[in-house]
PDB file of C-alpha atoms in Angstrom:
ATOM      1  CA  ALA A   1     -11.950 -18.508   5.960  1.00 78.00           C
ATOM      2  CA  GLN A   2      -9.414 -16.077   7.331  1.00 84.00           C
ATOM      3  CA  SER A   3      -9.446 -13.751  10.294  1.00 91.00           C
ATOM      4  CA  VAL A   4      -7.117 -11.022  11.480  1.00 95.00           C
ATOM      5  CA  THR A   5      -6.576  -9.812  15.026  1.00 96.00           C
ATOM      6  CA  GLN A   6      -4.855  -6.532  15.745  1.00 96.00           C
ATOM      7  CA  LEU A   7      -4.125  -6.709  19.423  1.00 91.00           C
ATOM      8  CA  ASP A   8      -3.981  -2.993  20.159  1.00 94.00           C
ATOM      9  CA  SER A   9      -6.644  -0.529  19.098  1.00 94.00           C
ATOM     10  CA  GLN A  10      -4.535   2.481  20.060  1.00 96.00           C
ATOM     11  CA  VAL A  11      -0.785   2.912  20.483  1.00 97.00           C
ATOM     12  CA  PRO A  12       0.626   6.222  21.748  1.00 97.00           C
ATOM     13  CA  VAL A  13       4.383   6.626  21.374  1.00 97.00           C
ATOM     14  CA  PHE A  14       6.848   9.490  21.724  1.00 97.00           C
ATOM     15  CA  GLU A  15       8.579  10.866  18.676  1.00 97.00           C
ATOM     16  CA  GLU A  16      11.834   9.044  17.814  1.00 97.00           C
ATOM     17  CA  ALA A  17      10.870   6.057  19.965  1.00 98.00           C
ATOM     18  CA  PRO A  18      10.466   2.582  18.453  1.00 97.00           C
ATOM     19  CA  VAL A  19       7.046   1.089  17.866  1.00 97.00           C
ATOM     20  CA  GLU A  20       5.573  -2.320  17.181  1.00 97.00           C
ATOM     21  CA  LEU A  21       2.013  -2.829  15.951  1.00 98.00           C
ATOM     22  CA  ARG A  22       0.885  -6.386  16.426  1.00 97.00           C
ATOM     23  CA  CYS A  23      -1.053  -8.511  13.973  1.00 97.00           C
ATOM     24  CA  ASN A  24      -2.038 -12.155  14.249  1.00 97.00           C
ATOM     25  CA  TYR A  25      -4.000 -14.077  11.680  1.00 96.00           C
ATOM     26  CA  SER A  26      -5.886 -17.316  11.428  1.00 94.00           C
ATOM     27  CA  SER A  27      -6.182 -19.335   8.239  1.00 89.00           C
ATOM     28  CA  SER A  28      -6.432 -22.957   7.165  1.00 86.00           C
ATOM     29  CA  VAL A  29      -4.483 -22.216   3.949  1.00 85.00           C
ATOM     30  CA  SER A  30      -1.347 -20.347   3.001  1.00 86.00           C
ATOM     31  CA  VAL A  31      -1.804 -16.598   2.906  1.00 87.00           C
ATOM     32  CA  TYR A  32      -0.502 -13.313   1.613  1.00 91.00           C
ATOM     33  CA  LEU A  33      -0.158 -10.590   4.245  1.00 94.00           C
ATOM     34  CA  PHE A  34      -0.470  -6.833   3.978  1.00 95.00           C
ATOM     35  CA  TRP A  35      -0.241  -3.663   5.996  1.00 96.00           C
ATOM     36  CA  TYR A  36      -2.268  -0.672   4.852  1.00 95.00           C
ATOM     37  CA  VAL A  37      -2.039   2.824   6.334  1.00 96.00           C
ATOM     38  CA  GLN A  38      -4.782   5.427   6.571  1.00 94.00           C
ATOM     39  CA  TYR A  39      -3.657   8.996   7.213  1.00 94.00           C
ATOM     40  CA  PRO A  40      -6.249  11.373   8.688  1.00 90.00           C
ATOM     41  CA  ASN A  41      -9.121  12.098   6.303  1.00 86.00           C
ATOM     42  CA  GLN A  42      -7.697   9.911   3.564  1.00 88.00           C
ATOM     43  CA  GLY A  43      -8.273   6.495   2.049  1.00 90.00           C
ATOM     44  CA  LEU A  44      -6.065   3.500   2.739  1.00 92.00           C
ATOM     45  CA  GLN A  45      -2.689   3.056   1.068  1.00 93.00           C
ATOM     46  CA  LEU A  46      -0.591  -0.087   0.801  1.00 93.00           C
ATOM     47  CA  LEU A  47       2.409   0.123   3.138  1.00 95.00           C
ATOM     48  CA  LEU A  48       4.015  -3.263   2.538  1.00 94.00           C
ATOM     49  CA  LYS A  49       3.161  -6.853   1.713  1.00 93.00           C
ATOM     50  CA  TYR A  50       4.487 -10.356   2.134  1.00 92.00           C
ATOM     51  CA  LEU A  51       3.887 -12.767  -0.721  1.00 89.00           C
ATOM     52  CA  SER A  52       6.759 -15.262  -0.494  1.00 83.00           C
ATOM     53  CA  GLY A  53      10.509 -15.483  -0.025  1.00 83.00           C
ATOM     54  CA  SER A  54      12.256 -13.463   2.661  1.00 84.00           C
ATOM     55  CA  THR A  55      10.086 -13.207   5.742  1.00 87.00           C
ATOM     56  CA  LEU A  56      11.230  -9.651   6.445  1.00 88.00           C
ATOM     57  CA  VAL A  57       9.680  -7.002   4.221  1.00 88.00           C
ATOM     58  CA  GLU A  58      10.323  -3.283   4.258  1.00 88.00           C
ATOM     59  CA  SER A  59       8.528  -0.132   3.180  1.00 89.00           C
ATOM     60  CA  ILE A  60      10.069   2.957   1.660  1.00 82.00           C
ATOM     61  CA  ASN A  61       9.423   5.044   4.790  1.00 87.00           C
ATOM     62  CA  GLY A  62      11.267   2.894   7.315  1.00 93.00           C
ATOM     63  CA  PHE A  63       8.620   0.416   8.441  1.00 96.00           C
ATOM     64  CA  GLU A  64       9.276  -3.292   8.359  1.00 96.00           C
ATOM     65  CA  ALA A  65       7.221  -6.383   9.070  1.00 96.00           C
ATOM     66  CA  GLU A  66       8.230  -9.958   9.667  1.00 94.00           C
ATOM     67  CA  PHE A  67       6.150 -12.950   8.687  1.00 93.00           C
ATOM     68  CA  ASN A  68       6.266 -15.631  11.359  1.00 93.00           C
ATOM     69  CA  LYS A  69       4.439 -18.713  10.169  1.00 90.00           C
ATOM     70  CA  SER A  70       4.738 -20.678  13.391  1.00 91.00           C
ATOM     71  CA  GLN A  71       3.246 -17.844  15.425  1.00 92.00           C
ATOM     72  CA  THR A  72       0.875 -16.779  12.632  1.00 93.00           C
ATOM     73  CA  SER A  73       1.979 -13.194  13.086  1.00 95.00           C
ATOM     74  CA  PHE A  74       2.939 -10.264  10.887  1.00 97.00           C
ATOM     75  CA  HIS A  75       3.937  -7.501  13.291  1.00 97.00           C
ATOM     76  CA  LEU A  76       4.828  -4.051  11.972  1.00 97.00           C
ATOM     77  CA  ARG A  77       7.821  -2.219  13.423  1.00 97.00           C
ATOM     78  CA  LYS A  78       9.670   1.027  13.052  1.00 97.00           C
ATOM     79  CA  PRO A  79      12.836   1.838  15.018  1.00 96.00           C
ATOM     80  CA  SER A  80      12.168   5.585  15.251  1.00 97.00           C
ATOM     81  CA  VAL A  81       8.778   7.150  14.566  1.00 97.00           C
ATOM     82  CA  HIS A  82       8.009  10.643  13.310  1.00 96.00           C
ATOM     83  CA  ILE A  83       5.016  12.882  13.823  1.00 96.00           C
ATOM     84  CA  SER A  84       4.051  12.168  10.219  1.00 95.00           C
ATOM     85  CA  ASP A  85       3.574   8.480  11.066  1.00 97.00           C
ATOM     86  CA  THR A  86       0.434   9.331  13.017  1.00 97.00           C
ATOM     87  CA  ALA A  87      -2.236   7.294  11.250  1.00 97.00           C
ATOM     88  CA  GLU A  88      -4.374   4.198  11.511  1.00 95.00           C
ATOM     89  CA  TYR A  89      -2.748   0.963  10.409  1.00 97.00           C
ATOM     90  CA  PHE A  90      -4.629  -2.050   9.104  1.00 95.00           C
ATOM     91  CA  CYS A  91      -3.322  -5.576   8.784  1.00 96.00           C
ATOM     92  CA  ALA A  92      -4.953  -7.669   6.051  1.00 94.00           C
ATOM     93  CA  VAL A  93      -4.748 -11.227   4.755  1.00 92.00           C
ATOM     94  CA  SER A  94      -5.777 -13.104   1.619  1.00 88.00           C
ATOM     95  CA  PRO A  95      -5.488 -16.722   0.498  1.00 84.00           C
ATOM     96  CA  SER A  96      -2.450 -17.448  -1.649  1.00 81.00           C
ATOM     97  CA  TYR A  97      -4.118 -20.108  -3.793  1.00 73.00           C
ATOM     98  CA  SER A  98      -5.841 -19.323  -7.069  1.00 66.00           C
ATOM     99  CA  GLY A  99      -9.533 -19.828  -7.611  1.00 64.00           C
ATOM    100  CA  ALA A 100     -12.674 -19.017  -5.719  1.00 61.00           C
ATOM    101  CA  GLY A 101     -12.099 -16.862  -2.669  1.00 62.00           C
ATOM    102  CA  SER A 102      -8.547 -15.965  -3.573  1.00 63.00           C
ATOM    103  CA  TYR A 103      -9.530 -12.424  -4.433  1.00 70.00           C
ATOM    104  CA  GLN A 104     -10.802 -11.458  -0.997  1.00 79.00           C
ATOM    105  CA  LEU A 105      -8.899  -9.308   1.463  1.00 86.00           C
ATOM    106  CA  THR A 106      -9.829  -9.637   5.120  1.00 90.00           C
ATOM    107  CA  PHE A 107      -8.903  -6.641   7.255  1.00 93.00           C
ATOM    108  CA  GLY A 108      -8.209  -6.352  10.948  1.00 94.00           C
ATOM    109  CA  LYS A 109      -9.969  -3.687  13.006  1.00 94.00           C
ATOM    110  CA  GLY A 110      -7.063  -1.293  12.853  1.00 95.00           C
ATOM    111  CA  THR A 111      -4.514   0.229  15.247  1.00 96.00           C
ATOM    112  CA  LYS A 112      -4.372   3.982  15.721  1.00 96.00           C
ATOM    113  CA  LEU A 113      -0.785   5.115  16.113  1.00 97.00           C
ATOM    114  CA  SER A 114      -0.420   8.499  17.792  1.00 97.00           C
ATOM    115  CA  VAL A 115       3.068   9.983  17.800  1.00 97.00           C
ATOM    116  CA  ILE A 116       3.570  12.445  20.650  1.00 96.00           C
ATOM    117  CA  PRO A 117       6.011  15.345  20.158  1.00 95.00           C
TER     118      PRO A 117
ATOM    119  CA  GLU B   1      -2.852  10.614 -12.296  1.00 86.00           C
ATOM    120  CA  ALA B   2      -4.031   7.126 -11.373  1.00 85.00           C
ATOM    121  CA  GLN B   3      -6.854   7.433  -8.908  1.00 92.00           C
ATOM    122  CA  VAL B   4     -10.172   6.298  -7.533  1.00 96.00           C
ATOM    123  CA  THR B   5     -12.711   9.080  -7.132  1.00 96.00           C
ATOM    124  CA  GLN B   6     -15.875   9.102  -5.071  1.00 97.00           C
ATOM    125  CA  ASN B   7     -18.744  11.542  -4.959  1.00 97.00           C
ATOM    126  CA  PRO B   8     -20.012  13.056  -2.844  1.00 96.00           C
ATOM    127  CA  ARG B   9     -17.366  13.231  -0.144  1.00 95.00           C
ATOM    128  CA  TYR B  10     -19.893  14.195   2.511  1.00 96.00           C
ATOM    129  CA  LEU B  11     -23.621  13.575   2.573  1.00 96.00           C
ATOM    130  CA  ILE B  12     -26.325  14.139   5.155  1.00 97.00           C
ATOM    131  CA  THR B  13     -29.705  12.674   4.322  1.00 96.00           C
ATOM    132  CA  VAL B  14     -32.895  11.475   5.951  1.00 96.00           C
ATOM    133  CA  THR B  15     -34.261   8.012   6.473  1.00 97.00           C
ATOM    134  CA  GLY B  16     -35.812   6.501   3.370  1.00 96.00           C
ATOM    135  CA  LYS B  17     -34.505   8.954   0.788  1.00 96.00           C
ATOM    136  CA  LYS B  18     -32.762   6.990  -1.973  1.00 97.00           C
ATOM    137  CA  LEU B  19     -29.175   7.947  -2.670  1.00 97.00           C
ATOM    138  CA  THR B  20     -26.276   6.914  -4.866  1.00 98.00           C
ATOM    139  CA  VAL B  21     -22.569   7.236  -4.141  1.00 98.00           C
ATOM    140  CA  THR B  22     -20.521   7.175  -7.300  1.00 98.00           C
ATOM    141  CA  CYS B  23     -17.113   5.559  -7.715  1.00 98.00           C
ATOM    142  CA  SER B  24     -14.859   5.809 -10.729  1.00 98.00           C
ATOM    143  CA  GLN B  25     -11.329   4.568 -11.436  1.00 97.00           C
ATOM    144  CA  ASN B  26      -9.032   5.460 -14.316  1.00 96.00           C
ATOM    145  CA  MET B  27      -6.635   2.502 -14.082  1.00 94.00           C
ATOM    146  CA  ASN B  28      -8.625   0.012 -16.195  1.00 94.00           C
ATOM    147  CA  HIS B  29      -8.940  -2.283 -13.177  1.00 93.00           C
ATOM    148  CA  GLU B  30     -11.186  -5.314 -13.401  1.00 91.00           C
ATOM    149  CA  TYR B  31     -11.867  -5.663  -9.677  1.00 91.00           C
ATOM    150  CA  MET B  32     -13.783  -3.057  -7.694  1.00 94.00           C
ATOM    151  CA  SER B  33     -15.161  -3.148  -4.199  1.00 94.00           C
ATOM    152  CA  TRP B  34     -17.122  -1.164  -1.606  1.00 97.00           C
ATOM    153  CA  TYR B  35     -16.299  -1.113   2.094  1.00 96.00           C
ATOM    154  CA  ARG B  36     -17.756   0.600   5.113  1.00 96.00           C
ATOM    155  CA  GLN B  37     -15.569   1.677   8.004  1.00 94.00           C
ATOM    156  CA  ASP B  38     -16.985   1.978  11.496  1.00 93.00           C
ATOM    157  CA  PRO B  39     -15.121   2.734  14.739  1.00 88.00           C
ATOM    158  CA  GLY B  40     -13.842  -0.431  16.367  1.00 86.00           C
ATOM    159  CA  LEU B  41     -15.008  -2.613  13.470  1.00 89.00           C
ATOM    160  CA  GLY B  42     -12.399  -1.828  10.825  1.00 89.00           C
ATOM    161  CA  LEU B  43     -13.298  -2.248   7.173  1.00 91.00           C
ATOM    162  CA  ARG B  44     -16.094  -4.535   6.161  1.00 93.00           C
ATOM    163  CA  GLN B  45     -16.799  -5.375   2.561  1.00 93.00           C
ATOM    164  CA  ILE B  46     -20.256  -4.578   1.227  1.00 96.00           C
ATOM    165  CA  TYR B  47     -20.125  -5.710  -2.409  1.00 95.00           C
ATOM    166  CA  TYR B  48     -17.467  -6.454  -4.971  1.00 92.00           C
ATOM    167  CA  SER B  49     -17.245  -6.853  -8.720  1.00 93.00           C
ATOM    168  CA  MET B  50     -14.826  -9.028 -10.633  1.00 89.00           C
ATOM    169  CA  ASN B  51     -15.643  -7.348 -13.948  1.00 90.00           C
ATOM    170  CA  VAL B  52     -18.423  -5.690 -15.922  1.00 93.00           C
ATOM    171  CA  GLU B  53     -21.832  -7.194 -15.104  1.00 92.00           C
ATOM    172  CA  VAL B  54     -20.268  -9.468 -12.450  1.00 91.00           C
ATOM    173  CA  THR B  55     -21.055  -8.506  -8.872  1.00 94.00           C
ATOM    174  CA  ASP B  56     -21.285 -10.409  -5.609  1.00 91.00           C
ATOM    175  CA  LYS B  57     -22.089  -9.838  -1.963  1.00 93.00           C
ATOM    176  CA  GLY B  58     -19.441  -9.155   0.614  1.00 91.00           C
ATOM    177  CA  ASP B  59     -19.801  -9.467   4.361  1.00 89.00           C
ATOM    178  CA  VAL B  60     -22.453  -6.791   4.973  1.00 95.00           C
ATOM    179  CA  PRO B  61     -24.612  -6.386   1.833  1.00 96.00           C
ATOM    180  CA  GLU B  62     -28.000  -5.825   3.478  1.00 97.00           C
ATOM    181  CA  GLY B  63     -29.565  -2.508   2.510  1.00 97.00           C
ATOM    182  CA  TYR B  64     -27.200  -1.852  -0.402  1.00 98.00           C
ATOM    183  CA  LYS B  65     -27.227  -2.389  -4.147  1.00 97.00           C
ATOM    184  CA  VAL B  66     -24.507  -2.044  -6.769  1.00 97.00           C
ATOM    185  CA  SER B  67     -24.192  -2.184 -10.522  1.00 96.00           C
ATOM    186  CA  ARG B  68     -21.247  -2.525 -12.901  1.00 97.00           C
ATOM    187  CA  LYS B  69     -22.302  -1.484 -16.368  1.00 97.00           C
ATOM    188  CA  GLU B  70     -18.941   0.013 -17.278  1.00 96.00           C
ATOM    189  CA  LYS B  71     -15.484  -1.074 -16.245  1.00 96.00           C
ATOM    190  CA  ARG B  72     -14.551   2.264 -14.704  1.00 97.00           C
ATOM    191  CA  ASN B  73     -17.701   2.875 -12.620  1.00 98.00           C
ATOM    192  CA  PHE B  74     -19.139   1.054  -9.629  1.00 98.00           C
ATOM    193  CA  PRO B  75     -21.928   3.030  -7.927  1.00 98.00           C
ATOM    194  CA  LEU B  76     -23.277   2.142  -4.493  1.00 98.00           C
ATOM    195  CA  ILE B  77     -27.029   2.547  -4.106  1.00 98.00           C
ATOM    196  CA  LEU B  78     -28.964   2.874  -0.869  1.00 97.00           C
ATOM    197  CA  GLU B  79     -32.624   2.441  -1.836  1.00 95.00           C
ATOM    198  CA  SER B  80     -34.004   3.306   1.607  1.00 97.00           C
ATOM    199  CA  PRO B  81     -31.233   4.504   3.913  1.00 97.00           C
ATOM    200  CA  SER B  82     -31.523   3.963   7.639  1.00 97.00           C
ATOM    201  CA  PRO B  83     -29.542   5.469  10.540  1.00 97.00           C
ATOM    202  CA  ASN B  84     -27.486   2.274  10.953  1.00 96.00           C
ATOM    203  CA  GLN B  85     -26.002   2.980   7.542  1.00 98.00           C
ATOM    204  CA  THR B  86     -24.335   6.095   8.882  1.00 98.00           C
ATOM    205  CA  SER B  87     -20.702   5.323   8.185  1.00 97.00           C
ATOM    206  CA  LEU B  88     -17.562   6.122   6.216  1.00 96.00           C
ATOM    207  CA  TYR B  89     -17.620   4.406   2.828  1.00 97.00           C
ATOM    208  CA  PHE B  90     -14.643   3.531   0.657  1.00 96.00           C
ATOM    209  CA  CYS B  91     -14.504   2.364  -2.912  1.00 96.00           C
ATOM    210  CA  ALA B  92     -11.435   0.427  -4.033  1.00 94.00           C
ATOM    211  CA  SER B  93     -10.078  -1.123  -7.195  1.00 93.00           C
ATOM    212  CA  ARG B  94      -7.228  -3.363  -8.258  1.00 90.00           C
ATOM    213  CA  GLU B  95      -5.870  -5.053 -11.321  1.00 86.00           C
ATOM    214  CA  SER B  96      -7.411  -8.498 -11.832  1.00 75.00           C
ATOM    215  CA  GLY B  97      -8.991 -10.501  -9.058  1.00 60.00           C
ATOM    216  CA  ARG B  98      -5.916 -11.683  -7.217  1.00 70.00           C
ATOM    217  CA  ALA B  99      -5.524 -10.060  -3.817  1.00 69.00           C
ATOM    218  CA  TYR B 100      -1.737  -9.799  -4.056  1.00 77.00           C
ATOM    219  CA  ASN B 101      -2.197  -6.875  -6.417  1.00 79.00           C
ATOM    220  CA  GLU B 102      -2.262  -3.555  -4.621  1.00 85.00           C
ATOM    221  CA  GLN B 103      -5.731  -2.276  -3.875  1.00 88.00           C
ATOM    222  CA  PHE B 104      -6.256   1.447  -4.510  1.00 92.00           C
ATOM    223  CA  PHE B 105      -8.759   3.260  -2.331  1.00 94.00           C
ATOM    224  CA  GLY B 106     -10.855   6.312  -2.947  1.00 95.00           C
ATOM    225  CA  PRO B 107     -10.854   9.231  -0.473  1.00 93.00           C
ATOM    226  CA  GLY B 108     -14.035   8.090   1.255  1.00 95.00           C
ATOM    227  CA  THR B 109     -17.626   9.285   1.555  1.00 97.00           C
ATOM    228  CA  ARG B 110     -18.913  10.197   4.982  1.00 96.00           C
ATOM    229  CA  LEU B 111     -22.631   9.468   5.105  1.00 97.00           C
ATOM    230  CA  THR B 112     -24.977  10.540   7.870  1.00 97.00           C
ATOM    231  CA  VAL B 113     -28.551   9.262   7.847  1.00 97.00           C
ATOM    232  CA  LEU B 114     -30.897  11.127  10.186  1.00 96.00           C
TER     233      LEU B 114
END
């Protein structure tokens, strides 16, 4: 079984400041890792994912996340946030093997990012 | 446009009155799923379906039913709603069962049970 811990439920940050949203996971098997974003009054959208290869993955809107196997973390960062980044961010994990259970995504409880003008 | 649609978007009902929330996707996805989102609890999976006529329980299935008679539709049924089912519900779909495929979410249904 997998579990995901998002260490901060709310993160306020000033516009153009950097931000880091923390995510730690627990799993007895290798995993795939995801960040989803939920803008106000919308469903979730995939922001970025780590499957294999380079441990640093990037999104098209300037976010990046780094997979750290030894620390079982997948923190999300952005060097300069915009008002439009205000949203709730969810970290998620799934097993990387094939077979029973491999289709399940386990979500963290979410981090609300509020960008202050 | 590729999308997952849900209806209704908002619903207020009373305890015990059966209701159905519809979900439809136009991407020919095999896998579909229902989640509920509650403050401080994140998303919890209610039921999922690997394909037509194949459904299974998620983490919080009590009080809910689903069916998958067609590939594109996956309705969520509350036979006798109770106030603790007041929540924001999301339907999602993805290609095949593997979780590395992007999961597409509907816009959500906000349900209030009085």
